[in-house]
Amino acid sequence: MATADPPSPARAPLRPRPAGTRPAGPAEAPPPPGPGPGRARTLRRRAVPYLLIAPAVLALAGVLGYPLVELFLLSFQDMTRRELFAGTQPPWVGLDQYRTVLTDDFFWLVVGRTALFTLVCTVATMAVAMLVALLLRRVSPWIRLLTGAVLVAVWAMPVMVAAAVFRWLTDPEFGVANWLLGLLPGVSFERHNWFEDPWQGFAVIAAVTIWGSLPFATITLQAALTQVPPELEEAAECDGAEGALVFRHVVFPVIRPAFVMVTSLTAIWTFGVFNQIWLMRSGTPEKEYYLLGVHSFIESFAVNRYSTAAAIAVITVLLLLGGAVVYVRQLVRMGETE
């Protein structure tokens, strides 16, 4: 017996579509926003930081950019006193100046000496600054204020004054350092000249450099230590961690960005040191005391090989840029991990 099909549902009657309308279709994307007032306001907001920093960028480009370009061009020329005094254009020699510099064994000796000097001064500065900053956390506010004032005064001291003080301290006849060391039993430092031996002379120059770099490093690290939550240190001590472990696993991770910043800046400043050596050697440093800055200066103004000195300066700038790139990459990496 055949079964009857189920009745189909009733359909609503079709209504006529008004004239001039299109049939309904899939949902269409909204039109792109036009140049309305909201978009213009957003563009102005984004442009404000660039407008505010533009004067500083232009000033740096004029003060630093133009001399760097001229220095770079000079390193591809052969400037002598004849072209300098006559005001004529020196001849182009291409990469001859760089070949002369890079094939000179004394240049690489100066590079290694500069790197070693930078490493020693940077490590010593950061170690002493960190110890002083940690000690300042445990003293009274008055001692902390007095120490901060002394550090600022040292920071404001001109390099010429600091060099004069250290020259007096290490003077062969009237130096306080020789007198104090002579008080030790079995030690004689009478009329001892610290600069006869380059290692001892560089120790004095390193002391002057560290003396000038220490205030900035200490004040910055002390400010970074104030951001360490005391609760984290107390919790670590309650769990049985001692001072060194608390510093390594609790304190240092918090101050690491500031520590990396100060270390990089100290290394960059020390790598280009010039005034300390020039002043401590009374404007006539021996070849045993040449660093890259002194070597470039001597080649230019004492030997009158201006283009060779420019090539040395360009190589120094490139080495400093390499250190700056490492510094920026470390900051970016720490920002990504945080």
GROMACS .gro file of C-alpha atoms in nm:
model
  338
    1MET     CA    1   0.000   0.000   0.000
    2ALA     CA    2   0.155   0.333  -0.111
    3THR     CA    3   0.202   0.592   0.159
    4ALA     CA    4   0.107   0.954   0.099
    5ASP     CA    5   0.387   1.215   0.094
    6PRO     CA    6   0.396   1.452   0.396
    7PRO     CA    7   0.247   1.789   0.327
    8SER     CA    8   0.503   2.062   0.241
    9PRO     CA    9   0.515   2.365   0.472
   10ALA     CA   10   0.324   2.665   0.367
   11ARG     CA   11   0.529   2.933   0.192
   12ALA     CA   12   0.484   3.301   0.239
   13PRO     CA   13   0.361   3.477  -0.069
   14LEU     CA   14   0.631   3.661  -0.268
   15ARG     CA   15   0.615   4.037  -0.241
   16PRO     CA   16   0.713   4.250  -0.535
   17ARG     CA   17   1.057   4.420  -0.502
   18PRO     CA   18   1.046   4.796  -0.509
   19ALA     CA   19   1.173   4.951  -0.826
   20GLY     CA   20   1.541   5.062  -0.829
   21THR     CA   21   1.660   4.809  -0.567
   22ARG     CA   22   1.909   4.525  -0.616
   23PRO     CA   23   1.847   4.169  -0.504
   24ALA     CA   24   1.987   4.077  -0.164
   25GLY     CA   25   2.326   3.909  -0.187
   26PRO     CA   26   2.610   3.809   0.044
   27ALA     CA   27   2.727   4.060   0.303
   28GLU     CA   28   2.959   4.315   0.146
   29ALA     CA   29   3.273   4.451   0.313
   30PRO     CA   30   3.243   4.805   0.442
   31PRO     CA   31   3.414   5.066   0.227
   32PRO     CA   32   3.767   5.165   0.331
   33PRO     CA   33   3.779   5.462   0.563
   34GLY     CA   34   3.840   5.784   0.384
   35PRO     CA   35   4.056   6.074   0.490
   36GLY     CA   36   3.825   6.182   0.765
   37PRO     CA   37   3.898   6.384   1.077
   38GLY     CA   38   3.976   6.071   1.283
   39ARG     CA   39   4.244   5.954   1.041
   40ALA     CA   40   4.402   6.299   1.026
   41ARG     CA   41   4.408   6.315   1.405
   42THR     CA   42   4.584   5.977   1.419
   43LEU     CA   43   4.846   6.089   1.169
   44ARG     CA   44   4.912   6.406   1.366
   45ARG     CA   45   4.949   6.206   1.687
   46ARG     CA   46   5.202   5.976   1.525
   47ALA     CA   47   5.396   6.264   1.373
   48VAL     CA   48   5.433   6.461   1.699
   49PRO     CA   49   5.726   6.251   1.840
   50TYR     CA   50   5.918   6.283   1.513
   51LEU     CA   51   5.861   6.657   1.503
   52LEU     CA   52   5.982   6.694   1.862
   53ILE     CA   53   6.301   6.497   1.799
   54ALA     CA   54   6.371   6.656   1.460
   55PRO     CA   55   6.571   6.956   1.597
   56ALA     CA   56   6.802   6.725   1.793
   57VAL     CA   57   6.850   6.498   1.492
   58LEU     CA   58   6.930   6.793   1.267
   59ALA     CA   59   7.175   6.936   1.521
   60LEU     CA   60   7.352   6.599   1.556
   61ALA     CA   61   7.361   6.556   1.179
   62GLY     CA   62   7.523   6.898   1.142
   63VAL     CA   63   7.766   6.869   1.433
   64LEU     CA   64   7.861   6.501   1.398
   65GLY     CA   65   7.739   6.384   1.058
   66TYR     CA   66   7.923   6.637   0.844
   67PRO     CA   67   8.265   6.585   1.012
   68LEU     CA   68   8.224   6.208   0.984
   69VAL     CA   69   8.151   6.234   0.612
   70GLU     CA   70   8.453   6.461   0.561
   71LEU     CA   71   8.670   6.224   0.764
   72PHE     CA   72   8.551   5.929   0.554
   73LEU     CA   73   8.630   6.112   0.231
   74LEU     CA   74   8.971   6.222   0.361
   75SER     CA   75   9.067   5.860   0.425
   76PHE     CA   76   9.045   5.795   0.048
   77GLN     CA   77   9.271   6.089  -0.037
   78ASP     CA   78   9.635   6.181   0.014
   79MET     CA   79   9.631   6.505   0.209
   80THR     CA   80   9.968   6.666   0.273
   81ARG     CA   81  10.072   7.005   0.408
   82ARG     CA   82  10.098   7.138   0.054
   83GLU     CA   83   9.728   7.076  -0.016
   84LEU     CA   84   9.638   7.189   0.334
   85PHE     CA   85   9.812   7.527   0.309
   86ALA     CA   86   9.726   7.586  -0.057
   87GLY     CA   87   9.363   7.488  -0.014
   88THR     CA   88   9.373   7.260  -0.320
   89GLN     CA   89   9.191   6.931  -0.360
   90PRO     CA   90   9.412   6.637  -0.255
   91PRO     CA   91   9.446   6.348  -0.501
   92TRP     CA   92   9.234   6.036  -0.463
   93VAL     CA   93   9.427   5.720  -0.378
   94GLY     CA   94   9.138   5.479  -0.314
   95LEU     CA   95   9.211   5.217  -0.051
   96ASP     CA   96   9.585   5.285  -0.029
   97GLN     CA   97   9.558   5.444   0.316
   98TYR     CA   98   9.364   5.145   0.452
   99ARG     CA   99   9.620   4.905   0.302
  100THR     CA  100   9.897   5.102   0.471
  101VAL     CA  101   9.722   5.094   0.806
  102LEU     CA  102   9.599   4.735   0.800
  103THR     CA  103   9.938   4.597   0.696
  104ASP     CA  104  10.120   4.783   0.973
  105ASP     CA  105  10.215   4.555   1.263
  106PHE     CA  106  10.236   4.850   1.502
  107PHE     CA  107   9.872   4.938   1.427
  108TRP     CA  108   9.755   4.592   1.534
  109LEU     CA  109   9.972   4.618   1.844
  110VAL     CA  110   9.791   4.942   1.930
  111VAL     CA  111   9.453   4.777   1.863
  112GLY     CA  112   9.534   4.490   2.099
  113ARG     CA  113   9.664   4.732   2.362
  114THR     CA  114   9.346   4.941   2.333
  115ALA     CA  115   9.124   4.633   2.365
  116LEU     CA  116   9.313   4.511   2.673
  117PHE     CA  117   9.304   4.856   2.834
  118THR     CA  118   8.930   4.881   2.765
  119LEU     CA  119   8.863   4.537   2.911
  120VAL     CA  120   9.060   4.602   3.231
  121CYS     CA  121   8.909   4.946   3.292
  122THR     CA  122   8.553   4.833   3.217
  123VAL     CA  123   8.570   4.525   3.442
  124ALA     CA  124   8.731   4.720   3.726
  125THR     CA  125   8.483   5.008   3.694
  126MET     CA  126   8.177   4.782   3.697
  127ALA     CA  127   8.308   4.569   3.984
  128VAL     CA  128   8.387   4.867   4.208
  129ALA     CA  129   8.065   5.048   4.110
  130MET     CA  130   7.852   4.744   4.191
  131LEU     CA  131   8.020   4.696   4.529
  132VAL     CA  132   7.974   5.062   4.620
  133ALA     CA  133   7.611   5.059   4.505
  134LEU     CA  134   7.538   4.749   4.713
  135LEU     CA  135   7.706   4.902   5.017
  136LEU     CA  136   7.502   5.220   4.982
  137ARG     CA  137   7.185   5.014   5.029
  138ARG     CA  138   7.292   4.919   5.382
  139VAL     CA  139   7.408   5.256   5.517
  140SER     CA  140   7.210   5.538   5.671
  141PRO     CA  141   7.042   5.797   5.450
  142TRP     CA  142   7.291   6.064   5.559
  143ILE     CA  143   7.589   5.853   5.455
  144ARG     CA  144   7.415   5.773   5.129
  145LEU     CA  145   7.350   6.143   5.065
  146LEU     CA  146   7.709   6.239   5.148
  147THR     CA  147   7.850   5.965   4.923
  148GLY     CA  148   7.621   6.073   4.640
  149ALA     CA  149   7.742   6.432   4.674
  150VAL     CA  150   8.105   6.317   4.662
  151LEU     CA  151   8.036   6.107   4.352
  152VAL     CA  152   7.870   6.399   4.177
  153ALA     CA  153   8.166   6.622   4.264
  154VAL     CA  154   8.408   6.365   4.121
  155TRP     CA  155   8.191   6.334   3.811
  156ALA     CA  156   8.198   6.711   3.763
  157MET     CA  157   8.577   6.730   3.805
  158PRO     CA  158   8.753   6.814   3.477
  159VAL     CA  159   8.989   6.554   3.337
  160MET     CA  160   9.276   6.802   3.353
  161VAL     CA  161   9.232   6.845   3.728
  162ALA     CA  162   9.208   6.470   3.788
  163ALA     CA  163   9.521   6.410   3.579
  164ALA     CA  164   9.710   6.678   3.773
  165VAL     CA  165   9.610   6.519   4.104
  166PHE     CA  166   9.725   6.173   3.996
  167ARG     CA  167  10.049   6.313   3.857
  168TRP     CA  168  10.116   6.468   4.197
  169LEU     CA  169  10.029   6.140   4.373
  170THR     CA  170  10.276   5.945   4.159
  171ASP     CA  171  10.551   6.208   4.138
  172PRO     CA  172  10.896   6.046   4.174
  173GLU     CA  173  11.020   6.297   4.435
  174PHE     CA  174  10.710   6.430   4.615
  175GLY     CA  175  10.449   6.164   4.536
  176VAL     CA  176  10.222   6.043   4.814
  177ALA     CA  177  10.201   5.697   4.658
  178ASN     CA  178  10.577   5.644   4.683
  179TRP     CA  179  10.576   5.766   5.044
  180LEU     CA  180  10.292   5.537   5.149
  181LEU     CA  181  10.439   5.233   4.976
  182GLY     CA  182  10.779   5.310   5.128
  183LEU     CA  183  10.629   5.266   5.475
  184LEU     CA  184  10.588   4.895   5.409
  185PRO     CA  185  10.868   4.684   5.558
  186GLY     CA  186  11.128   4.581   5.305
  187VAL     CA  187  10.985   4.801   5.027
  188SER     CA  188  11.169   5.103   4.885
  189PHE     CA  189  10.993   5.338   4.642
  190GLU     CA  190  11.225   5.635   4.680
  191ARG     CA  191  11.234   5.835   4.352
  192HIS     CA  192  11.041   5.560   4.182
  193ASN     CA  193  10.918   5.664   3.836
  194TRP     CA  194  10.589   5.491   3.763
  195PHE     CA  195  10.607   5.561   3.389
  196GLU     CA  196  10.941   5.396   3.319
  197ASP     CA  197  10.757   5.065   3.299
  198PRO     CA  198  10.457   5.084   3.060
  199TRP     CA  199  10.263   4.834   3.272
  200GLN     CA  200  10.294   5.054   3.580
  201GLY     CA  201  10.229   5.366   3.375
  202PHE     CA  202   9.912   5.218   3.228
  203ALA     CA  203   9.806   5.119   3.580
  204VAL     CA  204   9.816   5.488   3.678
  205ILE     CA  205   9.635   5.590   3.359
  206ALA     CA  206   9.375   5.319   3.422
  207ALA     CA  207   9.325   5.457   3.774
  208VAL     CA  208   9.253   5.802   3.630
  209THR     CA  209   9.010   5.654   3.379
  210ILE     CA  210   8.829   5.443   3.639
  211TRP     CA  211   8.816   5.744   3.872
  212GLY     CA  212   8.629   5.940   3.607
  213SER     CA  213   8.394   5.657   3.506
  214LEU     CA  214   8.306   5.536   3.855
  215PRO     CA  215   8.050   5.805   3.956
  216PHE     CA  216   7.820   5.753   3.656
  217ALA     CA  217   7.830   5.374   3.693
  218THR     CA  218   7.770   5.384   4.069
  219ILE     CA  219   7.481   5.632   4.057
  220THR     CA  220   7.309   5.444   3.775
  221LEU     CA  221   7.343   5.105   3.944
  222GLN     CA  222   7.225   5.249   4.275
  223ALA     CA  223   6.915   5.384   4.102
  224ALA     CA  224   6.856   5.043   3.944
  225LEU     CA  225   6.885   4.870   4.282
  226THR     CA  226   6.599   5.078   4.416
  227GLN     CA  227   6.371   4.897   4.169
  228VAL     CA  228   6.435   4.556   4.328
  229PRO     CA  229   6.128   4.457   4.536
  230PRO     CA  230   6.234   4.386   4.898
  231GLU     CA  231   5.971   4.112   4.916
  232LEU     CA  232   6.161   3.902   4.663
  233GLU     CA  233   6.483   3.924   4.862
  234GLU     CA  234   6.307   3.841   5.188
  235ALA     CA  235   6.136   3.542   5.030
  236ALA     CA  236   6.466   3.413   4.894
  237GLU     CA  237   6.633   3.454   5.233
  238CYS     CA  238   6.345   3.271   5.401
  239ASP     CA  239   6.400   2.984   5.158
  240GLY     CA  240   6.760   2.958   5.273
  241ALA     CA  241   6.939   3.153   4.999
  242GLU     CA  242   7.253   3.339   5.103
  243GLY     CA  243   7.381   3.678   4.989
  244ALA     CA  244   7.556   3.566   4.672
  245LEU     CA  245   7.262   3.349   4.562
  246VAL     CA  246   7.013   3.627   4.636
  247PHE     CA  247   7.214   3.868   4.425
  248ARG     CA  248   7.254   3.622   4.138
  249HIS     CA  249   6.897   3.494   4.114
  250VAL     CA  250   6.690   3.784   4.251
  251VAL     CA  251   6.876   4.117   4.236
  252PHE     CA  252   7.080   4.087   3.918
  253PRO     CA  253   6.793   3.983   3.687
  254VAL     CA  254   6.612   4.305   3.784
  255ILE     CA  255   6.908   4.538   3.732
  256ARG     CA  256   7.046   4.353   3.428
  257PRO     CA  257   6.925   4.609   3.168
  258ALA     CA  258   7.090   4.896   3.356
  259PHE     CA  259   7.405   4.688   3.411
  260VAL     CA  260   7.434   4.608   3.039
  261MET     CA  261   7.375   4.972   2.948
  262VAL     CA  262   7.641   5.105   3.186
  263THR     CA  263   7.890   4.836   3.085
  264SER     CA  264   7.847   4.912   2.714
  265LEU     CA  265   7.876   5.287   2.759
  266THR     CA  266   8.182   5.251   2.982
  267ALA     CA  267   8.351   5.026   2.725
  268ILE     CA  268   8.274   5.269   2.442
  269TRP     CA  269   8.406   5.569   2.638
  270THR     CA  270   8.720   5.384   2.748
  271PHE     CA  271   8.792   5.256   2.397
  272GLY     CA  272   8.828   5.612   2.272
  273VAL     CA  273   9.028   5.746   2.568
  274PHE     CA  274   9.273   6.022   2.479
  275ASN     CA  275   9.282   6.302   2.736
  276GLN     CA  276   9.406   6.088   3.024
  277ILE     CA  277   9.707   5.959   2.832
  278TRP     CA  278   9.787   6.294   2.677
  279LEU     CA  279   9.775   6.479   3.008
  280MET     CA  280   9.955   6.217   3.214
  281ARG     CA  281  10.244   6.214   2.965
  282SER     CA  282  10.257   6.596   2.939
  283GLY     CA  283  10.158   6.602   2.572
  284THR     CA  284  10.446   6.380   2.457
  285PRO     CA  285  10.339   6.016   2.504
  286GLU     CA  286  10.589   5.747   2.414
  287LYS     CA  287  10.498   5.479   2.161
  288GLU     CA  288  10.449   5.233   2.446
  289TYR     CA  289  10.151   5.444   2.557
  290TYR     CA  290   9.979   5.471   2.221
  291LEU     CA  291   9.612   5.378   2.205
  292LEU     CA  292   9.397   5.422   1.895
  293GLY     CA  293   9.298   5.778   1.980
  294VAL     CA  294   9.654   5.884   2.055
  295HIS     CA  295   9.789   5.700   1.750
  296SER     CA  296   9.545   5.877   1.517
  297PHE     CA  297   9.624   6.217   1.673
  298ILE     CA  298  10.001   6.168   1.642
  299GLU     CA  299   9.975   6.053   1.281
  300SER     CA  300   9.774   6.362   1.195
  301PHE     CA  301   9.926   6.651   1.388
  302ALA     CA  302  10.281   6.529   1.461
  303VAL     CA  303  10.372   6.330   1.151
  304ASN     CA  304  10.136   6.528   0.921
  305ARG     CA  305   9.995   6.215   0.757
  306TYR     CA  306   9.640   6.341   0.765
  307SER     CA  307   9.482   6.078   0.541
  308THR     CA  308   9.647   5.791   0.727
  309ALA     CA  309   9.520   5.935   1.053
  310ALA     CA  310   9.173   5.964   0.897
  311ALA     CA  311   9.184   5.596   0.801
  312ILE     CA  312   9.279   5.503   1.159
  313ALA     CA  313   8.994   5.718   1.291
  314VAL     CA  314   8.745   5.557   1.051
  315ILE     CA  315   8.854   5.208   1.161
  316THR     CA  316   8.815   5.318   1.523
  317VAL     CA  317   8.463   5.445   1.452
  318LEU     CA  318   8.374   5.115   1.284
  319LEU     CA  319   8.501   4.920   1.585
  320LEU     CA  320   8.294   5.141   1.815
  321LEU     CA  321   7.990   5.090   1.593
  322GLY     CA  322   8.040   4.716   1.627
  323GLY     CA  323   8.027   4.752   2.004
  324ALA     CA  324   7.717   4.971   1.976
  325VAL     CA  325   7.543   4.708   1.760
  326VAL     CA  326   7.614   4.441   2.021
  327TYR     CA  327   7.475   4.673   2.290
  328VAL     CA  328   7.154   4.741   2.096
  329ARG     CA  329   7.102   4.373   2.020
  330GLN     CA  330   7.135   4.288   2.387
  331LEU     CA  331   6.878   4.550   2.479
  332VAL     CA  332   6.637   4.425   2.212
  333ARG     CA  333   6.684   4.065   2.326
  334MET     CA  334   6.618   4.156   2.688
  335GLY     CA  335   6.308   4.351   2.583
  336GLU     CA  336   6.174   4.048   2.395
  337THR     CA  337   6.230   3.815   2.691
  338GLU     CA  338   6.051   4.053   2.925
   0.00000   0.00000   0.00000
